Short mmCIF file of C-alpha atoms in Angstrom, two decimals:
data_model
loop_
_atom_site.label_atom_id
_atom_site.label_comp_id
_atom_site.label_asym_id
_atom_site.label_seq_id
_atom_site.Cartn_x
_atom_site.Cartn_y
_atom_site.Cartn_z
CA MET K 55 59.99 -93.46 -47.58
CA ARG K 56 56.89 -92.94 -45.49
CA THR K 57 53.70 -93.16 -46.89
CA PRO K 58 50.40 -90.86 -45.63
CA ALA K 59 47.92 -92.20 -44.81
CA PRO K 60 44.79 -91.69 -47.24
CA ARG K 61 42.50 -89.24 -46.54
CA THR K 62 39.84 -90.15 -45.57
CA PRO K 63 36.11 -88.51 -45.09
CA ALA K 64 37.09 -88.02 -41.34
CA ARG K 65 40.04 -87.33 -41.71
CA ARG K 66 39.24 -83.96 -44.21
CA ALA K 67 36.36 -83.01 -41.49
CA ARG K 68 39.24 -82.94 -39.08
CA SER K 69 41.62 -81.14 -41.51
CA ARG K 70 38.26 -78.67 -42.23
CA VAL K 71 38.20 -77.60 -39.14
CA ARG K 72 41.66 -76.85 -37.78
CA ALA K 73 41.24 -74.82 -41.08
CA ALA K 74 38.50 -73.29 -39.56
CA ALA K 75 39.42 -71.95 -35.96
CA PHE K 76 43.29 -70.57 -37.94
CA ALA K 77 41.12 -68.70 -39.87
CA SER K 78 39.04 -67.82 -37.48
CA ALA K 79 41.88 -66.69 -35.23
CA THR K 80 43.96 -65.33 -37.19
CA ALA K 81 40.85 -63.00 -37.90
CA LEU K 82 40.43 -62.26 -34.54
CA LEU K 83 43.78 -60.84 -34.11
CA LEU K 84 44.00 -59.14 -37.38
CA GLY K 85 40.70 -57.10 -36.71
CA LEU K 86 42.48 -55.95 -32.98
CA ALA K 87 45.05 -55.22 -35.76
CA GLY K 88 42.73 -53.40 -37.03
CA VAL K 89 43.86 -54.78 -40.89
CA PRO K 90 40.00 -54.26 -42.80
CA ASP K 91 38.82 -57.94 -44.19
CA ALA K 92 40.13 -59.61 -41.67
CA HIS K 93 38.35 -62.87 -42.23
CA ALA K 94 38.39 -62.96 -45.99
CA TYR K 95 42.73 -62.25 -45.45
CA ALA K 96 42.62 -65.04 -43.03
CA ASP K 97 40.88 -67.37 -44.96
CA THR K 98 43.55 -66.90 -47.96
CA HIS K 99 46.46 -68.37 -45.14
CA ALA K 100 44.00 -71.62 -44.73
CA ASP K 101 44.36 -72.77 -47.44
CA ALA K 102 45.51 -75.79 -47.88
CA GLY K 103 50.64 -75.42 -47.46
CA THR K 104 50.44 -72.51 -45.09
CA ARG K 105 47.20 -73.95 -42.66
CA HIS K 106 49.55 -73.49 -39.42
CA ARG K 107 51.22 -70.47 -40.48
CA PRO K 108 50.76 -67.07 -40.19
CA ALA K 109 50.18 -64.55 -42.75
CA THR K 110 53.31 -62.66 -44.05
CA LEU K 111 54.12 -60.01 -46.13
CA ASP K 112 55.64 -61.86 -49.19
CA SER K 113 52.38 -63.93 -48.56
CA LEU K 114 50.20 -60.94 -48.77
CA ALA K 115 52.07 -59.19 -51.32
CA GLU K 116 52.18 -62.75 -52.99
CA ARG K 117 48.02 -62.45 -53.68
CA THR K 118 48.53 -59.89 -55.88
CA GLY K 119 51.22 -61.56 -57.98
CA ARG K 120 54.17 -59.59 -55.89
CA TYR K 121 56.76 -60.46 -53.83
CA TYR K 122 57.83 -58.81 -51.02
CA GLY K 123 61.54 -58.73 -49.71
CA SER K 124 63.94 -57.34 -47.78
CA ALA K 125 68.43 -57.55 -48.40
CA VAL K 126 70.60 -59.11 -45.73
CA ASP K 127 74.62 -58.47 -45.47
CA ASN K 128 76.67 -61.64 -44.42
CA PRO K 129 77.78 -60.94 -41.37
CA GLU K 130 73.06 -60.97 -40.28
CA LEU K 131 72.95 -64.36 -41.05
CA GLY K 132 75.35 -64.85 -37.79
CA ASP K 133 72.24 -63.01 -36.46
CA THR K 134 69.53 -66.82 -35.87
CA ALA K 135 66.86 -64.78 -34.71
CA TYR K 136 67.16 -62.38 -37.47
CA ALA K 137 68.29 -64.50 -40.37
CA ASP K 138 65.62 -66.22 -39.36
CA LEU K 139 62.73 -64.53 -39.49
CA LEU K 140 64.33 -63.19 -42.14
CA GLY K 141 63.74 -66.95 -43.75
CA THR K 142 60.02 -66.65 -42.99
CA GLU K 143 58.41 -63.50 -42.99
CA PHE K 144 59.84 -62.62 -46.96
CA GLY K 145 59.86 -64.49 -50.35
CA SER K 146 63.27 -62.63 -52.05
CA THR K 147 66.70 -61.12 -50.53
CA THR K 148 69.20 -58.70 -52.08
CA PRO K 149 72.89 -59.39 -50.65
CA GLY K 150 73.77 -56.11 -49.49
CA ASN K 151 77.19 -56.54 -50.31
CA GLY K 152 77.99 -59.96 -51.40
CA MET K 153 77.77 -59.63 -55.19
CA LYS K 154 79.45 -56.68 -55.42
CA TRP K 155 82.82 -55.83 -57.38
CA TYR K 156 84.86 -55.44 -54.37
CA ALA K 157 83.60 -58.21 -53.07
CA THR K 158 83.97 -60.56 -56.20
CA GLU K 159 87.13 -59.51 -57.63
CA PRO K 160 89.66 -58.58 -55.13
CA ARG K 161 92.23 -58.93 -57.63
CA ARG K 162 92.50 -59.00 -60.91
CA GLY K 163 91.18 -61.55 -63.20
CA VAL K 164 90.47 -63.47 -59.82
CA PHE K 165 87.21 -64.44 -58.36
CA ASP K 166 86.00 -64.60 -55.49
CA PHE K 167 81.90 -65.60 -54.72
CA THR K 168 82.50 -66.87 -51.32
CA ALA K 169 80.14 -63.73 -49.60
CA GLY K 170 77.56 -64.02 -52.79
CA ASP K 171 77.35 -67.95 -52.67
CA GLU K 172 76.26 -68.11 -48.98
CA ILE K 173 73.24 -65.83 -49.13
CA VAL K 174 72.27 -67.49 -51.95
CA ALA K 175 72.30 -71.44 -50.76
CA TYR K 176 70.61 -69.48 -47.66
CA ALA K 177 67.73 -67.85 -50.00
CA GLN K 178 67.66 -71.53 -51.62
CA THR K 179 67.45 -73.50 -47.49
CA HIS K 180 64.47 -71.00 -46.85
CA LYS K 181 62.93 -70.61 -50.66
CA LEU K 182 63.79 -67.36 -50.94
CA LYS K 183 63.99 -66.06 -54.81
CA VAL K 184 67.32 -63.95 -55.19
CA ARG K 185 67.76 -60.19 -56.45
CA GLY K 186 71.39 -60.23 -58.12
CA HIS K 187 73.00 -56.44 -56.66
CA THR K 188 75.23 -55.21 -58.53
CA LEU K 189 77.59 -55.58 -61.63
CA VAL K 190 78.65 -52.34 -62.39
CA TRP K 191 78.32 -49.70 -59.68
CA HIS K 192 81.43 -46.30 -59.04
CA SER K 193 81.89 -46.97 -55.24
CA GLN K 194 83.28 -50.27 -53.71
CA LEU K 195 85.51 -51.12 -56.41
CA PRO K 196 88.31 -52.83 -55.31
CA GLY K 197 91.54 -50.72 -55.44
CA TRP K 198 93.60 -52.38 -58.56
CA LEU K 199 90.42 -51.24 -60.80
CA GLU K 200 89.85 -47.75 -59.21
CA ASN K 201 93.26 -46.38 -59.25
CA GLY K 202 94.48 -48.00 -61.82
CA THR K 203 94.95 -46.46 -65.13
CA TRP K 204 92.82 -47.70 -68.46
CA THR K 205 93.40 -47.55 -71.70
CA ALA K 206 89.29 -47.77 -73.44
CA ASP K 207 89.74 -51.05 -74.59
CA GLU K 208 91.48 -52.37 -71.77
CA LEU K 209 88.97 -51.26 -68.69
CA ARG K 210 86.02 -52.61 -71.92
CA ALA K 211 87.80 -56.13 -71.89
CA ILE K 212 87.76 -55.69 -67.78
CA LEU K 213 84.07 -54.63 -67.66
CA LYS K 214 83.09 -57.75 -70.15
CA ASN K 215 85.16 -60.39 -68.13
CA HIS K 216 83.90 -59.10 -64.82
CA ILE K 217 79.79 -58.83 -65.75
CA THR K 218 80.06 -62.72 -67.67
CA THR K 219 81.57 -64.23 -65.59
CA GLU K 220 79.49 -63.06 -62.53
CA VAL K 221 76.57 -63.28 -64.01
CA ARG K 222 77.71 -66.94 -65.59
CA HIS K 223 78.62 -67.65 -62.09
CA TYR K 224 74.70 -66.83 -60.70
CA LYS K 225 72.83 -68.43 -63.70
CA GLY K 226 69.67 -70.41 -62.87
CA LYS K 227 69.76 -68.91 -58.89
CA VAL K 228 68.60 -65.40 -59.45
CA PHE K 229 65.75 -63.61 -61.15
CA ALA K 230 66.88 -60.26 -61.70
CA TRP K 231 70.37 -58.41 -61.72
CA ASP K 232 70.37 -54.69 -61.15
CA VAL K 233 72.97 -54.27 -64.15
CA ALA K 234 74.37 -50.48 -63.77
CA ASN K 235 73.77 -48.65 -60.48
CA GLU K 236 73.52 -45.09 -59.84
CA ILE K 237 74.40 -43.56 -62.50
CA MET K 238 73.00 -40.28 -62.93
CA ASN K 239 73.36 -36.88 -61.03
CA GLU K 240 71.26 -35.41 -59.20
CA ASP K 241 70.27 -32.80 -62.48
CA GLY K 242 69.85 -35.38 -64.59
CA THR K 243 73.49 -35.64 -66.40
CA TYR K 244 75.72 -38.88 -66.31
CA ARG K 245 77.94 -39.53 -63.24
CA GLU K 246 81.25 -39.10 -64.06
CA ASN K 247 82.77 -42.55 -62.89
CA ILE K 248 85.67 -44.70 -64.14
CA PHE K 249 83.61 -46.39 -66.69
CA TYR K 250 81.66 -42.99 -68.00
CA LYS K 251 85.07 -40.76 -67.88
CA THR K 252 87.27 -44.00 -70.10
CA LEU K 253 84.41 -45.52 -72.47
CA GLY K 254 82.08 -42.84 -72.83
CA PRO K 255 77.66 -43.87 -72.06
CA GLY K 256 77.82 -47.14 -74.14
CA TYR K 257 79.21 -48.57 -70.97
CA ILE K 258 75.96 -49.13 -70.49
CA ALA K 259 74.29 -50.48 -73.42
CA ASP K 260 77.42 -52.56 -73.52
CA ALA K 261 77.04 -53.85 -70.29
CA LEU K 262 73.13 -54.99 -70.28
CA ARG K 263 74.17 -57.15 -73.55
CA TRP K 264 77.15 -58.61 -71.68
CA ALA K 265 74.73 -59.66 -69.13
CA HIS K 266 72.27 -60.79 -71.44
CA ALA K 267 74.53 -62.80 -73.22
CA ALA K 268 75.50 -64.83 -70.12
CA ASP K 269 72.09 -65.63 -69.04
CA PRO K 270 69.18 -65.05 -71.58
CA GLY K 271 66.94 -65.88 -68.71
CA VAL K 272 67.70 -63.27 -65.77
CA LYS K 273 66.07 -60.00 -65.47
CA LEU K 274 68.00 -56.57 -66.37
CA TYR K 275 67.31 -53.53 -64.17
CA LEU K 276 68.72 -49.85 -63.66
CA ASN K 277 68.46 -49.16 -60.10
CA ASP K 278 68.99 -45.67 -58.56
CA TYR K 279 67.77 -43.49 -55.70
CA ASN K 280 66.13 -40.14 -56.12
CA VAL K 281 63.72 -41.38 -58.97
CA GLU K 282 61.08 -42.14 -57.04
CA GLY K 283 58.71 -39.30 -58.23
CA LEU K 284 59.20 -36.64 -61.52
CA GLY K 285 61.88 -35.40 -61.72
CA ALA K 286 64.98 -34.42 -64.07
CA LYS K 287 67.25 -37.14 -62.39
CA SER K 288 64.20 -39.64 -63.17
CA ASP K 289 63.32 -37.98 -66.60
CA ALA K 290 67.19 -38.81 -67.81
CA TYR K 291 66.52 -42.05 -66.91
CA TYR K 292 62.94 -41.99 -69.18
CA LYS K 293 64.88 -40.58 -72.16
CA LEU K 294 67.71 -43.38 -71.41
CA ILE K 295 65.78 -46.79 -71.99
CA LYS K 296 63.89 -45.56 -74.34
CA GLN K 297 66.49 -45.24 -76.00
CA LEU K 298 67.70 -48.66 -75.08
CA LYS K 299 64.58 -49.84 -75.73
CA ALA K 300 64.20 -47.84 -79.39
CA ASP K 301 68.20 -49.16 -80.39
CA GLY K 302 67.70 -52.67 -79.05
CA VAL K 303 69.16 -53.45 -76.52
CA PRO K 304 68.07 -55.93 -73.77
CA ILE K 305 66.66 -54.37 -70.25
CA ASP K 306 63.06 -55.51 -68.36
CA GLY K 307 62.99 -53.72 -65.82
CA PHE K 308 63.90 -50.42 -64.09
CA GLY K 309 64.06 -50.03 -59.94
CA MET K 310 63.46 -47.69 -57.36
CA GLN K 311 65.85 -47.39 -54.35
CA ALA K 312 63.30 -45.06 -52.27
CA HIS K 313 65.96 -44.57 -49.23
CA LEU K 314 63.26 -41.82 -48.32
CA ALA K 315 63.70 -39.01 -44.94
CA LEU K 316 60.81 -38.09 -43.36
CA GLN K 317 62.08 -34.28 -43.16
CA TYR K 318 62.05 -33.97 -46.75
CA GLY K 319 58.94 -35.30 -48.68
CA PHE K 320 56.86 -37.94 -49.96
CA PRO K 321 57.95 -38.07 -53.83
CA SER K 322 55.48 -36.69 -55.66
CA ASP K 323 53.35 -38.95 -57.81
CA MET K 324 55.36 -41.60 -57.41
CA LYS K 325 52.78 -43.76 -59.21
CA GLY K 326 52.01 -41.73 -61.69
CA ASN K 327 55.88 -42.49 -62.41
CA LEU K 328 56.20 -46.31 -61.75
CA GLN K 329 53.65 -46.11 -64.67
CA ARG K 330 55.24 -44.32 -66.86
CA PHE K 331 58.28 -46.34 -67.00
CA ALA K 332 56.05 -49.07 -67.37
CA ARG K 333 54.37 -48.42 -70.19
CA LEU K 334 57.93 -48.62 -72.00
CA GLY K 335 57.29 -52.62 -71.57
CA LEU K 336 59.38 -52.80 -68.28
CA ASP K 337 58.53 -54.08 -64.89
CA VAL K 338 59.36 -51.44 -62.05
CA ALA K 339 60.65 -52.55 -58.38
CA ILE K 340 60.80 -50.21 -55.07
CA THR K 341 64.45 -52.22 -55.26
CA GLU K 342 65.55 -50.66 -51.15
CA LEU K 343 62.32 -48.96 -49.11
CA ASP K 344 63.45 -48.11 -45.61
CA ILE K 345 61.83 -44.27 -44.26
CA ARG K 346 64.63 -42.43 -42.01
CA MET K 347 63.91 -39.84 -39.30
CA ILE K 348 65.58 -38.16 -37.28
CA LEU K 349 66.63 -38.96 -33.95
CA PRO K 350 64.70 -39.94 -32.07
CA SER K 351 61.64 -40.59 -32.80
CA ASP K 352 58.15 -39.96 -31.25
CA ALA K 353 54.91 -41.61 -31.89
CA ALA K 354 54.32 -39.14 -34.47
CA GLU K 355 57.17 -39.13 -36.54
CA LEU K 356 55.68 -43.44 -36.37
CA ALA K 357 52.58 -42.63 -37.65
CA GLN K 358 53.86 -40.42 -40.46
CA GLN K 359 56.62 -43.54 -40.89
CA ALA K 360 53.78 -45.92 -41.37
CA ASP K 361 51.71 -43.38 -43.35
CA TRP K 362 54.37 -43.73 -45.99
CA TYR K 363 54.94 -47.69 -46.14
CA GLY K 364 51.45 -47.79 -46.66
CA GLN K 365 51.34 -44.98 -49.29
CA VAL K 366 54.83 -46.32 -51.28
CA THR K 367 53.04 -49.86 -51.21
CA LYS K 368 49.85 -48.43 -53.06
CA ALA K 369 51.89 -46.80 -55.53
CA CYS K 370 53.23 -50.41 -56.68
CA LEU K 371 49.83 -51.80 -56.08
CA ALA K 372 48.37 -49.85 -57.99
CA VAL K 373 50.88 -50.07 -61.22
CA ARG K 374 50.31 -53.47 -62.64
CA ARG K 375 53.55 -54.45 -63.90
CA CYS K 376 55.59 -52.98 -60.30
CA VAL K 377 56.60 -56.66 -59.53
CA GLY K 378 57.59 -56.27 -56.18
CA ILE K 379 59.20 -53.94 -52.90
CA THR K 380 62.98 -55.27 -50.98
CA LEU K 381 63.48 -53.66 -47.60
CA TRP K 382 66.94 -52.18 -46.90
CA GLY K 383 67.10 -54.45 -44.23
CA TYR K 384 63.51 -55.06 -42.25
CA SER K 385 65.13 -54.00 -38.78
CA ASP K 386 66.89 -51.20 -37.23
CA ARG K 387 68.67 -53.74 -35.16
CA HIS K 388 70.56 -54.02 -38.76
CA SER K 389 69.89 -50.77 -40.35
CA TRP K 390 72.99 -48.63 -42.75
CA ILE K 391 70.92 -45.49 -42.07
CA PRO K 392 72.90 -44.26 -38.78
CA SER K 393 76.34 -45.39 -39.90
CA VAL K 394 75.99 -43.20 -42.71
CA PHE K 395 73.66 -40.51 -41.68
CA GLU K 396 74.71 -38.74 -38.73
CA GLY K 397 71.53 -38.40 -35.78
CA GLN K 398 69.24 -40.16 -38.02
CA GLY K 399 67.70 -43.64 -38.41
CA ALA K 400 64.72 -46.01 -37.37
CA ALA K 401 64.29 -46.25 -40.51
CA LEU K 402 62.84 -49.68 -40.73
CA PRO K 403 58.99 -51.24 -40.33
CA TRP K 404 60.66 -53.54 -37.80
CA ASP K 405 62.41 -52.47 -34.17
CA GLU K 406 66.05 -53.16 -33.00
CA ASN K 407 64.01 -55.99 -30.70
CA LEU K 408 62.29 -57.85 -34.09
CA ARG K 409 59.14 -56.14 -32.75
CA HIS K 410 56.37 -54.39 -35.40
CA LYS K 411 56.12 -50.84 -35.79
CA PRO K 412 53.75 -49.45 -37.36
CA ALA K 413 55.36 -49.30 -40.40
CA TYR K 414 54.25 -53.10 -40.15
CA ASP K 415 50.47 -52.73 -39.73
CA ALA K 416 50.79 -49.81 -42.65
CA ILE K 417 51.89 -51.78 -44.63
CA ALA K 418 49.88 -55.48 -43.70
CA LYS K 419 46.62 -53.55 -43.84
CA VAL K 420 47.27 -52.25 -47.44
CA LEU K 421 48.51 -55.36 -48.67
CA ALA K 422 45.22 -57.10 -46.50
CA ALA K 423 43.18 -55.19 -48.39
CA ALA K 424 44.44 -55.48 -52.30
CA LYS K 425 42.68 -57.70 -54.82
CA ARG K 426 43.81 -61.31 -55.16
CA GLY K 427 45.86 -60.76 -58.42
CA GLU K 428 45.82 -56.99 -58.71
#
């Protein structure tokens, strides 16, 4: 191994000059972009270890004690430019599909972790943390499970084995799991999925206990959409989690997906909603953020979208136990929105050519203006 040259006074002086030059150049660019306190922002990223790298959303979020991440699906790793930007801009990733039941247990008792392992290996190479997603969900189940006729004892054993096997496989490789995903209806009643209909609501506590037993060190979340503001659905989760905590069930966090749409308005009292879950002793996270609009987009819609991205970021920063934000893919190039919501899209902070949109600048400005460790 080559031994580095000693840090002489002359070398230290040259390093300080290079750092100052980097900071000044970065500040100039940020100032032109309208980022407040641009010199302080640039100085932070002229520190040792980041001296020659431009600021990223994750490096800005890290200053506040949070992460900024993006989901990724396996085929997207073959898009070299996309994968390279993912690995440099973000601090965490979530497998979009590779850890779901249909992918990990395609036949009963026969596990295949190929897709999830590929994303974990990519994340390790790029020094990204991984959020596990998801152990229990009503959708994307393998046919053998969804179409089977199960007694309560049979399904309970299947569920326990699936959770235990997958969590053990990824022990030490993921920092959090979305254990149970989308288990409530919009009116706050339980979704009547295969697990609820066969096992009753107790399957949720069981899933959390089994996941904890398989990896006591991983953070365990419930996760859903349309729970960002106050309402029947978020109230139901609040009541459920409060009861789980009272019963001693291991639960560490609540994930708010935040698949938002301009035509439906910004969620009311997002900050207050995040705060009430945090007061239960939970971490909270924005787990699948995108903000779609009716196409074609125009400058006014992109400006409104940017404002919303800024508002989401501010809401998270305002709650100390909001631990991070994850985009559901970072670019319109690979967004799921157009294939699911006809005539809608343009939902992400990068466009199809991997160029920043106003939303990116809005996020960066809010993060840059935040106090260190806020």
